[in-house]
Tab-separated table of C-alpha atoms and ligand atoms in Angstrom:
chain	number	residue	atom	x	y	z
A	1	MET	CA	25.263	52.398	-14.926
A	2	GLU	CA	28.270	53.099	-12.353
A	3	LYS	CA	31.786	53.644	-13.095
A	4	ILE	CA	33.821	50.702	-10.596
A	5	THR	CA	37.340	50.098	-9.666
A	6	VAL	CA	37.449	46.166	-8.400
A	7	VAL	CA	41.075	46.229	-6.888
A	8	GLY	CA	43.004	42.780	-7.890
A	9	SER	CA	42.631	40.869	-10.430
A	10	GLY	CA	43.209	37.126	-9.203
A	11	TYR	CA	40.243	34.568	-8.799
A	12	VAL	CA	37.369	37.093	-7.585
A	13	GLY	CA	39.007	40.702	-8.460
A	14	LEU	CA	38.796	39.558	-12.260
A	15	VAL	CA	35.790	37.489	-12.496
A	16	ALA	CA	33.214	40.115	-10.915
A	17	ALA	CA	35.253	42.368	-12.990
A	18	ALA	CA	34.380	40.876	-16.444
A	19	CYS	CA	30.949	39.666	-15.044
A	20	LEU	CA	30.396	43.588	-13.108
A	21	ALA	CA	31.379	44.699	-16.911
A	22	GLU	CA	28.884	42.008	-18.187
A	23	LEU	CA	26.639	44.274	-16.085
A	24	GLY	CA	26.499	47.368	-17.813
A	25	HIS	CA	28.882	49.040	-15.359
A	26	SER	CA	32.161	50.999	-16.680
A	27	VAL	CA	34.872	48.617	-15.342
A	28	ILE	CA	38.888	49.753	-14.080
A	29	CYS	CA	40.009	46.210	-13.038
A	30	VAL	CA	43.465	47.151	-11.001
A	31	ASP	CA	46.469	45.131	-9.734
A	32	ASN	CA	49.760	45.700	-8.435
A	33	ASP	CA	51.264	42.958	-10.382
A	34	LEU	CA	52.333	44.887	-14.070
A	35	ALA	CA	53.272	41.596	-15.198
A	36	ARG	CA	49.573	40.149	-15.372
A	37	VAL	CA	47.650	43.396	-16.586
A	38	GLU	CA	50.017	43.262	-19.574
A	39	ARG	CA	49.191	39.767	-19.616
A	40	LEU	CA	44.782	40.810	-18.665
A	41	ARG	CA	45.581	43.872	-21.359
A	42	ARG	CA	47.300	41.267	-24.262
A	43	GLY	CA	43.821	39.933	-24.472
A	44	GLU	CA	44.953	36.838	-22.682
A	45	VAL	CA	43.196	35.198	-19.128
A	46	PRO	CA	45.200	33.885	-16.602
A	47	ILE	CA	43.030	31.674	-14.656
A	48	HIS	CA	41.635	28.641	-15.894
A	49	GLU	CA	37.561	29.039	-15.608
A	50	GLN	CA	34.131	29.147	-17.670
A	51	PHE	CA	32.667	31.316	-19.431
A	52	LEU	CA	35.830	34.302	-18.146
A	53	PRO	CA	36.924	34.044	-21.593
A	54	GLU	CA	34.271	34.428	-23.448
A	55	LEU	CA	32.839	37.694	-21.036
A	56	LEU	CA	36.703	39.107	-21.147
A	57	MET	CA	36.489	39.335	-24.916
A	58	ARG	CA	33.001	40.880	-25.022
A	59	HIS	CA	34.348	43.728	-22.726
A	60	ARG	CA	37.884	44.344	-22.839
A	61	GLY	CA	38.807	47.050	-23.989
A	62	ASN	CA	35.336	48.606	-24.695
A	63	ARG	CA	33.918	48.754	-20.527
A	64	LEU	CA	35.883	47.030	-19.328
A	65	GLU	CA	40.097	48.064	-19.243
A	66	PHE	CA	43.273	46.895	-16.758
A	67	SER	CA	45.816	49.406	-14.968
A	68	GLY	CA	48.447	49.182	-12.463
A	69	SER	CA	47.575	53.070	-11.515
A	70	LEU	CA	45.377	52.870	-7.732
A	71	PRO	CA	45.658	56.246	-7.800
A	72	GLN	CA	43.757	56.381	-11.678
A	73	ALA	CA	41.143	54.104	-10.762
A	74	VAL	CA	40.298	55.367	-7.670
A	75	ARG	CA	39.735	59.522	-8.671
A	76	SER	CA	37.961	58.309	-12.091
A	77	SER	CA	35.617	56.364	-9.705
A	78	SER	CA	33.036	56.502	-6.219
A	79	ILE	CA	32.448	52.506	-6.084
A	80	ILE	CA	35.387	50.713	-5.428
A	81	PHE	CA	35.758	47.182	-4.995
A	82	ILE	CA	38.471	46.014	-2.992
A	83	ALA	CA	39.605	42.047	-3.764
A	84	VAL	CA	42.792	41.861	-3.148
A	85	GLY	CA	44.243	38.673	-0.645
A	86	THR	CA	43.638	37.430	3.122
A	87	PRO	CA	46.512	34.924	3.155
A	88	PRO	CA	46.947	33.571	6.529
A	89	LYS	CA	49.597	33.914	8.813
A	90	GLU	CA	51.734	31.295	10.610
A	91	ASN	CA	48.512	32.421	13.168
A	92	GLY	CA	45.685	31.417	11.747
A	93	GLU	CA	44.571	35.256	11.616
A	94	ALA	CA	44.069	36.413	8.047
A	95	ASP	CA	46.512	38.807	7.048
A	96	LEU	CA	45.123	41.770	6.729
A	97	SER	CA	48.489	44.078	5.352
A	98	TYR	CA	46.911	44.132	1.154
A	99	VAL	CA	43.538	45.180	2.588
A	100	GLU	CA	45.701	47.777	4.489
A	101	SER	CA	47.909	49.065	1.721
A	102	VAL	CA	44.552	49.423	-0.693
A	103	ALA	CA	42.585	51.661	2.026
A	104	ARG	CA	45.655	53.530	2.417
A	105	GLU	CA	46.606	54.448	-1.622
A	106	ILE	CA	42.542	55.441	-1.788
A	107	ALA	CA	41.839	57.064	1.062
A	108	GLN	CA	45.769	59.314	-0.143
A	109	ASN	CA	43.405	59.592	-3.199
A	110	LEU	CA	39.790	61.283	-2.611
A	111	ASN	CA	38.144	63.133	-4.433
A	112	GLY	CA	34.583	63.320	-3.359
A	113	TYR	CA	32.370	61.167	-1.944
A	114	LYS	CA	33.779	56.684	-2.533
A	115	VAL	CA	32.031	53.447	-1.076
A	116	ILE	CA	34.477	50.912	-0.762
A	117	ILE	CA	33.575	47.497	-0.438
A	118	GLU	CA	34.943	45.187	0.951
A	119	LYS	CA	34.856	41.905	-1.780
A	120	SER	CA	38.210	39.798	-0.222
A	121	THR	CA	37.626	36.987	3.045
A	122	VAL	CA	38.071	39.749	5.937
A	123	PRO	CA	37.325	38.884	9.590
A	124	VAL	CA	35.129	41.101	10.962
A	125	TYR	CA	35.794	44.238	12.546
A	126	THR	CA	37.972	45.015	8.767
A	127	SER	CA	35.466	47.709	7.766
A	128	ASP	CA	35.834	49.370	11.300
A	129	TRP	CA	39.651	49.473	10.261
A	130	ILE	CA	39.643	50.411	6.794
A	131	ARG	CA	37.050	53.314	8.490
A	132	ARG	CA	40.251	54.470	11.323
A	133	VAL	CA	43.040	53.824	7.991
A	134	MET	CA	40.934	56.379	6.030
A	135	VAL	CA	40.294	58.867	8.186
A	136	LEU	CA	43.756	58.893	10.208
A	137	THR	CA	44.681	59.617	6.656
A	138	ARG	CA	42.920	61.962	5.934
A	139	GLY	CA	40.882	64.048	8.140
A	140	ALA	CA	37.931	63.244	9.775
A	141	ASP	CA	35.516	65.150	6.958
A	142	CYS	CA	36.097	63.238	4.178
A	143	GLU	CA	33.331	61.219	2.683
A	144	PHE	CA	33.325	57.802	1.991
A	145	ASP	CA	30.963	54.514	3.232
A	146	VAL	CA	32.392	51.137	3.874
A	147	VAL	CA	30.088	48.775	2.784
A	148	SER	CA	31.022	44.547	3.320
A	149	ASN	CA	29.607	42.731	-0.154
A	150	PRO	CA	31.375	39.119	0.525
A	151	GLU	CA	31.582	36.692	-2.615
A	152	PHE	CA	30.478	33.477	-2.503
A	153	LEU	CA	31.435	32.518	-6.026
A	154	ARG	CA	32.816	29.376	-6.120
A	155	GLU	CA	36.267	28.617	-8.864
A	156	GLY	CA	35.128	26.461	-11.458
A	157	THR	CA	31.708	27.763	-11.762
A	158	ALA	CA	33.051	31.554	-10.782
A	159	VAL	CA	30.801	33.672	-13.169
A	160	MET	CA	27.950	31.723	-13.430
A	161	ASP	CA	27.609	31.598	-9.415
A	162	PHE	CA	27.853	35.902	-9.814
A	163	LEU	CA	25.225	36.442	-11.775
A	164	TYR	CA	23.192	34.196	-10.492
A	165	PRO	CA	23.484	34.094	-7.272
A	166	ASP	CA	21.431	32.139	-4.031
A	167	ARG	CA	22.173	35.583	-2.463
A	168	ILE	CA	23.682	39.263	-2.445
A	169	VAL	CA	25.175	40.214	0.854
A	170	VAL	CA	25.081	43.681	1.431
A	171	GLY	CA	26.832	45.065	4.762
A	172	ALA	CA	26.497	48.788	4.652
A	173	ASP	CA	25.475	51.017	7.828
A	174	SER	CA	24.737	54.204	5.578
A	175	PRO	CA	21.466	54.131	3.274
A	176	ARG	CA	22.983	56.224	0.548
A	177	ALA	CA	26.289	53.052	0.816
A	178	ALA	CA	23.371	50.175	0.169
A	179	ALA	CA	21.312	52.203	-2.170
A	180	LEU	CA	24.416	52.647	-4.477
A	181	ILE	CA	25.514	49.203	-4.508
A	182	GLY	CA	21.731	48.227	-4.862
A	183	GLN	CA	22.452	49.813	-8.194
A	184	VAL	CA	25.333	48.322	-9.390
A	185	TYR	CA	23.275	44.695	-8.567
A	186	GLU	CA	19.969	46.333	-9.846
A	187	PRO	CA	20.345	43.852	-13.391
A	188	LEU	CA	20.424	41.334	-11.156
A	189	THR	CA	18.370	41.819	-8.581
A	190	SER	CA	15.159	43.145	-10.862
A	191	GLY	CA	15.715	40.038	-12.809
A	192	LYS	CA	16.842	42.099	-16.374
A	193	TYR	CA	19.950	40.641	-17.042
A	194	TYR	CA	17.927	37.388	-16.979
A	195	SER	CA	16.056	38.454	-20.144
A	196	ASN	CA	18.837	39.376	-21.829
A	197	PRO	CA	19.420	37.212	-24.659
A	198	ASP	CA	23.028	37.532	-25.046
A	199	ARG	CA	23.604	36.782	-20.832
A	200	VAL	CA	25.676	33.885	-19.723
A	201	PRO	CA	23.700	30.587	-19.473
A	202	GLU	CA	21.708	30.247	-16.328
A	203	PRO	CA	22.872	27.094	-14.132
A	204	ASP	CA	19.723	24.262	-13.305
A	205	GLY	CA	17.380	25.281	-11.210
A	206	ALA	CA	17.912	29.064	-11.460
A	207	SER	CA	15.363	31.480	-10.837
A	208	GLY	CA	14.696	34.794	-11.896
A	209	SER	CA	15.470	37.232	-10.050
A	210	ALA	CA	18.725	37.252	-7.457
A	211	PRO	CA	17.824	37.964	-3.785
A	212	LEU	CA	19.795	40.724	-2.437
A	213	ILE	CA	20.260	40.344	1.412
A	214	LEU	CA	20.763	44.154	3.762
A	215	THR	CA	23.205	43.493	6.372
A	216	THR	CA	25.402	45.593	8.700
A	217	ALA	CA	28.801	45.675	7.621
A	218	LYS	CA	29.696	43.545	10.663
A	219	SER	CA	26.943	40.870	10.222
A	220	ALA	CA	27.876	40.742	6.662
A	221	GLU	CA	31.543	40.132	7.148
A	222	LEU	CA	30.217	37.271	9.976
A	223	ILE	CA	28.201	35.502	7.236
A	224	LYS	CA	30.840	35.219	4.901
A	225	HIS	CA	32.950	33.626	7.876
A	226	ALA	CA	30.367	32.107	9.450
A	227	SER	CA	29.189	30.372	5.782
A	228	ASN	CA	32.443	29.194	4.465
A	229	ALA	CA	32.826	26.951	7.926
A	230	PHE	CA	29.770	25.302	7.776
A	231	LEU	CA	30.797	24.193	4.316
A	232	ALA	CA	34.077	23.247	5.227
A	233	MET	CA	32.250	21.640	8.714
A	234	LYS	CA	29.852	19.524	6.310
A	235	ILE	CA	32.877	18.044	4.577
A	236	SER	CA	35.192	17.466	7.837
A	237	PHE	CA	31.341	15.776	9.382
A	238	ILE	CA	31.044	13.182	6.461
A	239	ASN	CA	34.565	12.503	6.146
A	240	ALA	CA	34.155	11.540	9.903
A	241	VAL	CA	31.664	8.946	9.160
A	242	ALA	CA	33.332	7.888	6.301
A	243	ASN	CA	36.030	6.804	8.624
A	244	ILE	CA	33.130	4.941	11.130
A	245	CYS	CA	31.687	3.195	7.748
A	246	GLU	CA	34.716	1.755	7.224
A	247	GLU	CA	35.435	0.602	11.255
A	248	VAL	CA	31.977	-1.277	10.705
A	249	GLY	CA	31.825	-2.463	7.014
A	250	ALA	CA	28.810	0.495	6.291
A	251	ASP	CA	28.909	2.519	2.767
A	252	ILE	CA	29.634	6.163	2.770
A	253	GLU	CA	28.340	6.792	-0.131
A	254	GLN	CA	24.722	5.216	0.817
A	255	VAL	CA	24.836	6.999	3.939
A	256	SER	CA	25.177	10.452	2.510
A	257	ARG	CA	22.775	9.749	0.513
A	258	GLY	CA	20.406	8.914	3.282
A	259	VAL	CA	21.198	11.867	5.528
A	260	GLY	CA	21.533	14.705	2.966
A	261	SER	CA	17.881	13.641	1.341
A	262	ASP	CA	16.477	15.224	4.256
A	263	ASN	CA	15.734	18.900	3.845
A	264	ARG	CA	17.092	19.591	6.947
A	265	ILE	CA	20.184	19.024	5.419
A	266	GLY	CA	20.873	18.937	2.451
A	267	PRO	CA	23.088	16.687	-0.227
A	268	ARG	CA	26.360	18.580	-0.916
A	269	PHE	CA	29.194	19.021	0.676
A	270	LEU	CA	28.148	15.538	2.027
A	271	ARG	CA	31.164	13.499	-0.424
A	272	ALA	CA	33.421	12.264	1.689
A	273	GLY	CA	37.451	12.191	0.295
A	274	ILE	CA	40.111	12.682	1.510
A	275	GLY	CA	39.238	17.026	2.729
A	276	TYR	CA	39.089	19.843	1.721
A	277	GLY	CA	41.469	22.899	0.106
A	278	GLY	CA	41.595	25.406	-2.067
A	279	SER	CA	42.436	29.473	-0.446
A	280	CYS	CA	39.513	29.497	0.698
A	281	PHE	CA	37.896	26.980	3.534
A	282	PRO	CA	41.596	26.408	5.615
A	283	LYS	CA	42.314	29.727	6.215
A	284	ASP	CA	38.685	30.869	6.789
A	285	VAL	CA	37.928	28.857	8.726
A	286	SER	CA	41.363	29.127	11.060
A	287	ALA	CA	40.728	32.852	10.755
A	288	PHE	CA	37.317	32.604	11.858
A	289	ARG	CA	38.654	30.283	14.563
A	290	ALA	CA	41.377	33.274	15.573
A	291	VAL	CA	38.990	36.538	15.397
A	292	ALA	CA	36.686	34.463	17.636
A	293	HIS	CA	39.422	33.758	19.734
A	294	GLU	CA	40.085	37.589	19.967
A	295	CYS	CA	36.730	38.692	20.794
A	296	GLY	CA	36.755	35.994	23.930
A	297	TYR	CA	34.572	32.949	22.389
A	298	GLU	CA	36.703	29.936	21.745
A	299	PHE	CA	34.685	28.054	18.936
A	300	ASP	CA	36.363	24.628	19.921
A	301	LEU	CA	34.266	22.833	17.203
A	302	LEU	CA	36.472	24.217	14.004
A	303	ASP	CA	39.597	22.794	15.468
A	304	ALA	CA	37.659	19.366	15.279
A	305	VAL	CA	36.923	20.052	11.946
A	306	MET	CA	40.967	21.400	11.019
A	307	ARG	CA	42.064	18.367	12.568
A	308	ILE	CA	39.548	15.874	10.997
A	309	ASN	CA	40.505	17.710	7.618
A	310	GLU	CA	43.998	17.280	8.226
A	311	GLU	CA	43.636	13.272	9.336
A	312	GLN	CA	41.487	12.862	6.772
A	313	ARG	CA	45.258	12.518	4.190
A	314	THR	CA	47.295	10.740	6.520
A	315	ARG	CA	44.668	8.107	6.754
A	316	PHE	CA	44.246	7.841	3.301
A	317	MET	CA	48.351	8.170	3.423
A	318	LYS	CA	48.521	4.929	5.450
A	319	LYS	CA	45.953	3.194	2.683
A	320	ILE	CA	48.727	3.866	-0.012
A	321	ARG	CA	51.136	2.626	2.195
A	322	THR	CA	48.296	-0.425	3.020
A	323	ALA	CA	48.255	-1.221	-0.154
A	324	LEU	CA	51.946	-0.527	-1.213
A	325	TRP	CA	53.926	-1.810	1.597
A	326	THR	CA	57.576	0.419	1.046
A	327	LEU	CA	57.020	3.876	-1.293
A	328	LYS	CA	60.713	3.997	-2.316
A	329	GLY	CA	61.115	3.818	-5.841
A	330	LYS	CA	57.210	2.948	-6.234
A	331	LYS	CA	56.209	4.437	-9.708
A	332	LEU	CA	52.634	6.562	-9.124
A	333	GLY	CA	50.453	7.226	-11.117
A	334	VAL	CA	48.290	10.713	-9.682
A	335	LEU	CA	44.847	11.734	-11.381
A	336	GLY	CA	44.384	15.603	-9.956
A	337	LEU	CA	46.929	17.870	-9.330
A	338	ALA	CA	44.373	21.207	-8.633
A	339	PHE	CA	42.840	21.376	-5.196
A	340	LYS	CA	39.126	20.584	-7.104
A	341	GLY	CA	38.022	20.086	-10.970
A	342	ARG	CA	36.792	22.667	-12.802
A	343	THR	CA	39.452	24.727	-11.652
A	344	ASP	CA	43.528	24.835	-11.835
A	345	ASP	CA	43.573	26.234	-8.623
A	346	ILE	CA	46.507	24.068	-6.384
A	347	ARG	CA	46.610	26.668	-3.457
A	348	GLU	CA	46.583	24.085	-0.599
A	349	SER	CA	44.854	21.218	-2.312
A	350	PRO	CA	45.049	17.943	-0.867
A	351	ALA	CA	46.494	16.075	-3.629
A	352	ILE	CA	50.019	18.824	-3.996
A	353	ALA	CA	49.944	18.020	-0.287
A	354	LEU	CA	49.743	14.114	-0.427
A	355	ILE	CA	52.839	14.030	-3.164
A	356	GLN	CA	55.205	16.118	-1.269
A	357	GLN	CA	55.003	13.889	1.421
A	358	LEU	CA	55.028	10.614	-1.405
A	359	LEU	CA	58.271	12.198	-2.825
A	360	ALA	CA	59.916	12.303	0.649
A	361	GLU	CA	59.474	8.731	0.970
A	362	GLY	CA	61.084	7.804	-2.488
A	363	ALA	CA	57.584	7.393	-4.609
A	364	ASN	CA	58.187	8.781	-8.428
A	365	ILE	CA	54.752	10.406	-9.530
A	366	ARG	CA	54.352	10.904	-13.191
A	367	ALA	CA	50.819	13.191	-13.242
A	368	PHE	CA	47.446	14.434	-15.261
A	369	ASP	CA	45.696	17.473	-14.818
A	370	PRO	CA	42.857	19.135	-17.263
A	371	ALA	CA	43.672	22.792	-15.657
A	372	ALA	CA	46.262	22.889	-13.082
A	373	MET	CA	49.531	20.953	-14.313
A	374	GLU	CA	51.731	24.657	-15.251
A	375	ARG	CA	50.489	26.080	-11.683
A	376	THR	CA	51.751	22.856	-10.542
A	377	LYS	CA	55.197	22.872	-12.336
A	378	GLU	CA	55.719	26.436	-10.549
A	379	VAL	CA	55.431	25.191	-7.405
A	380	LEU	CA	56.811	21.258	-8.138
A	381	GLY	CA	59.575	22.154	-10.663
A	382	ASP	CA	60.718	18.675	-12.974
A	383	ARG	CA	60.659	16.484	-9.043
A	384	ILE	CA	56.995	14.298	-10.594
A	385	SER	CA	56.873	13.976	-14.492
A	386	PHE	CA	53.635	14.889	-16.112
A	387	ALA	CA	52.031	13.055	-18.969
A	388	GLU	CA	49.511	14.490	-21.592
A	389	ASN	CA	46.180	11.937	-20.527
A	390	SER	CA	44.838	10.112	-17.128
A	391	TYR	CA	45.428	7.290	-19.692
A	392	GLN	CA	49.632	7.900	-19.898
A	393	VAL	CA	49.329	7.936	-15.890
A	394	ALA	CA	49.051	4.109	-15.952
A	395	GLU	CA	51.243	3.203	-18.078
A	396	GLY	CA	53.653	0.850	-16.231
A	397	ALA	CA	52.231	2.232	-13.306
A	398	ASP	CA	52.520	0.669	-9.419
A	399	ALA	CA	49.324	2.031	-8.640
A	400	LEU	CA	46.739	4.893	-9.870
A	401	LEU	CA	45.954	7.261	-7.490
A	402	ILE	CA	42.621	9.295	-8.089
A	403	LEU	CA	43.193	12.449	-5.970
A	404	THR	CA	41.508	15.311	-7.733
A	405	ASP	CA	37.327	14.880	-8.637
A	406	TRP	CA	37.285	16.568	-12.602
A	407	GLU	CA	34.552	14.656	-14.300
A	408	GLU	CA	37.018	13.249	-16.840
A	409	PHE	CA	38.382	10.483	-14.497
A	410	ALA	CA	35.121	9.684	-13.495
A	411	SER	CA	34.331	8.561	-16.273
A	412	LEU	CA	37.751	6.290	-17.773
A	413	ASP	CA	37.472	3.632	-19.440
A	414	LEU	CA	38.367	0.585	-16.934
A	415	LYS	CA	39.711	-2.198	-19.208
A	416	HIS	CA	42.007	-0.128	-21.181
A	417	LEU	CA	43.006	1.326	-18.083
A	418	GLN	CA	43.910	-2.387	-15.788
A	419	LYS	CA	46.159	-2.996	-19.458
A	420	LEU	CA	48.889	-0.304	-18.726
A	421	LEU	CA	49.194	-0.333	-14.793
A	422	LYS	CA	51.517	-2.706	-14.092
A	423	TYR	CA	49.888	-3.500	-11.345
A	424	PRO	CA	45.951	-3.052	-11.004
A	425	ILE	CA	45.706	-0.636	-7.745
A	426	VAL	CA	43.427	2.435	-8.118
A	427	LEU	CA	43.201	4.649	-5.096
A	428	ASP	CA	40.331	7.185	-4.857
A	429	GLY	CA	40.139	9.864	-2.322
A	430	ARG	CA	37.401	10.926	-4.422
A	431	ASN	CA	35.233	8.186	-4.853
A	432	LEU	CA	34.664	8.702	-8.013
A	433	TYR	CA	33.851	5.144	-9.364
A	434	THR	CA	32.093	1.928	-7.502
A	435	ALA	CA	34.934	-0.859	-6.107
A	436	GLU	CA	31.615	-3.827	-8.387
A	437	GLU	CA	32.611	-1.442	-11.667
A	438	MET	CA	36.360	-1.298	-10.865
A	439	GLU	CA	36.830	-5.266	-9.724
A	440	GLN	CA	34.436	-6.240	-12.971
A	441	ASN	CA	37.514	-4.994	-15.141
A	442	GLY	CA	39.342	-6.426	-13.060
A	443	LEU	CA	41.156	-3.306	-10.776
A	444	LEU	CA	41.552	-3.249	-6.720
A	445	TYR	CA	39.948	-0.902	-5.663
A	446	VAL	CA	40.905	1.654	-2.406
A	447	SER	CA	38.518	3.971	-1.542
A	448	VAL	CA	37.087	6.231	1.056
A	449	GLY	CA	34.057	5.386	3.797
A	450	ARG	CA	33.827	2.027	2.277
A	451	LYS	CA	34.397	-1.619	2.867
A	452	PRO	CA	38.109	-2.395	2.427
A	453	SER	CA	36.732	-5.815	0.533
A	454	ALA	CA	38.756	-4.736	-2.041
A	455	LEU	CA	41.684	-4.632	0.290
A	456	LYS	CA	41.352	-7.960	1.372
A	457	GLN	CA	41.271	-9.208	-2.228
A	458	PHE	CA	43.812	-7.259	-3.011
A	459	VAL	CA	45.659	-8.986	-0.230
A	460	LYS	CA	44.475	-12.252	-1.513
A	461	VAL	CA	45.610	-11.774	-4.930
A	462	VAL	CA	49.124	-10.508	-4.062
B	1	NAD	P1	44.410	35.440	-5.584
B	1	NAD	O1	44.960	35.432	-4.578
B	1	NAD	O2	43.965	35.277	-6.980
B	1	NAD	O3	43.994	37.508	-6.216
B	1	NAD	C1	44.765	38.523	-5.773
B	1	NAD	C2	45.001	39.667	-6.522
B	1	NAD	O4	45.159	41.172	-5.816
B	1	NAD	C3	46.831	39.580	-7.057
B	1	NAD	O5	46.485	39.371	-7.991
B	1	NAD	C4	46.894	40.060	-6.603
B	1	NAD	O6	48.390	40.927	-7.717
B	1	NAD	C5	46.118	41.160	-6.449
B	1	NAD	N1	46.693	42.901	-5.373
B	1	NAD	C6	47.377	42.492	-4.245
B	1	NAD	N2	48.154	43.666	-3.267
B	1	NAD	C7	47.525	44.514	-4.524
B	1	NAD	C8	47.424	46.062	-4.525
B	1	NAD	N3	48.020	46.864	-3.416
B	1	NAD	N4	47.001	46.740	-5.307
B	1	NAD	C9	46.598	46.075	-6.481
B	1	NAD	N5	45.968	44.344	-6.991
B	1	NAD	C10	46.643	43.800	-5.229
B	1	NAD	O7	43.396	35.357	-4.612
B	1	NAD	P2	41.112	35.571	-4.861
B	1	NAD	O8	41.024	34.039	-4.455
B	1	NAD	O9	40.470	36.671	-6.361
B	1	NAD	O10	40.848	35.522	-3.606
B	1	NAD	C11	41.007	37.751	-3.179
B	1	NAD	C12	40.126	37.005	-1.751
B	1	NAD	O11	38.322	36.445	-2.153
B	1	NAD	C13	40.624	36.578	-1.001
B	1	NAD	O12	40.466	36.896	-0.113
B	1	NAD	C14	39.787	35.538	-0.457
B	1	NAD	O13	39.738	34.791	0.156
B	1	NAD	C15	38.126	35.679	-1.125
B	1	NAD	N6	37.467	34.734	-1.731
B	1	NAD	C16	38.133	33.722	-2.616
B	1	NAD	C17	37.342	32.832	-3.473
B	1	NAD	C18	37.877	32.119	-4.388
B	1	NAD	O14	37.015	31.362	-4.832
B	1	NAD	N7	38.908	32.280	-4.943
B	1	NAD	C19	36.044	32.782	-2.882
B	1	NAD	C20	35.436	33.608	-2.374
B	1	NAD	C21	35.850	34.728	-1.952
């Protein structure tokens, strides 16, 4: 088994470190946020991820340790994963300064052959830049390889995605590095892990072994950006179709089902709503657009993807105004703060963006989210109030807004909700219900890409 360093203990680094320990490797997870390292050492779990607490409990202090010292970790491992943030710059490019500073620190502490693995999402050519930094810092005869091994995990199901991946992409330009990283993933590619009785339970449809796709480093870097851009495009595409549905009185849920049941298209990422968010799609689409431009290709399609995504929120704001007329002093209940269900991540969350607009127009917000309230408090402070459950959010509210697709928001007691609300209005940015079930329970329902009949009925009522 290998001795591995993972740099960064965020959503990707911490999950990767815990899962690599689960595969039998000895892992040091390094972060320069020393308070976070201390919390991890104490046994705290700083992010909301299914199975992560169990894996940390199983391996911490045993095969998994946490450290604030990158030099020490580098010197004791031959395989180093870089999983630090690559946030967007003002101009849309990825800010690679964290990656560069880690690469430089690795170079300063080389004490033998190392494989440096880009786990962070980075633009094509980053592997070349890392090589350059290494050579400039340590001279041309230092021994190392740079490999791109993009991460495809989704927040909320990150542990399962890591251990039961659709594919593992390894972009290695040297056979030595490819062989070493092949060993890292061997328990998954051979299927050995899947016969371990203590394994993390497999998701439905998991196969007996994980396929490994071996490519060049540049191809692997492009695979990650192209995959995220494609998924974002699917979301914007269906949102654009939803807008046509609203104009002609068709139902986007029926259209999505019909389109997505074509095997060539597939049903996933064809859910209409208030647009994508999170720490990946927005920044990765704009970074891919920027890198394409730098390479001399104008990827205009991605401009449309981003524009449609922005417009989706604007359109939802318009629906809120249409339903409520003025917003100043209105009391609004909000269900959902995270950018999607099953995570506490609010980075680029459409829910937070909408709340900020509503606050700017003078609305009073009371919100509930099963996991993201602490993080929201850090951003919005006491500008909104927080409820203890979904029903408390509705009490005396002028309307209820559903902004995140948590499963528990899809199975509310609608009769009870109707009684709690001051006005029986539900604006659903995630299409978790049908107009029929809402109306049967006396609720006026506005959603995305579906007949505005509820709205007409609402106008009559008021
Ligand atoms: P994050 O912000 O949650 O975590 C990054 C961590 O790196 C932080 O804890 C930070 O303190 C640490 N860090 C920064 N500089 C450091 C340094 N010099 N030394 C040690 N630690 C340092 O970010 P994330 O969501 O885990 O994303 C990391 C990368 O993975 C990004 O490139 C992202 O695009 C990519 N990615 C993210 C996801 C996702 O769902 N979050 C999925 C796939 C890929």
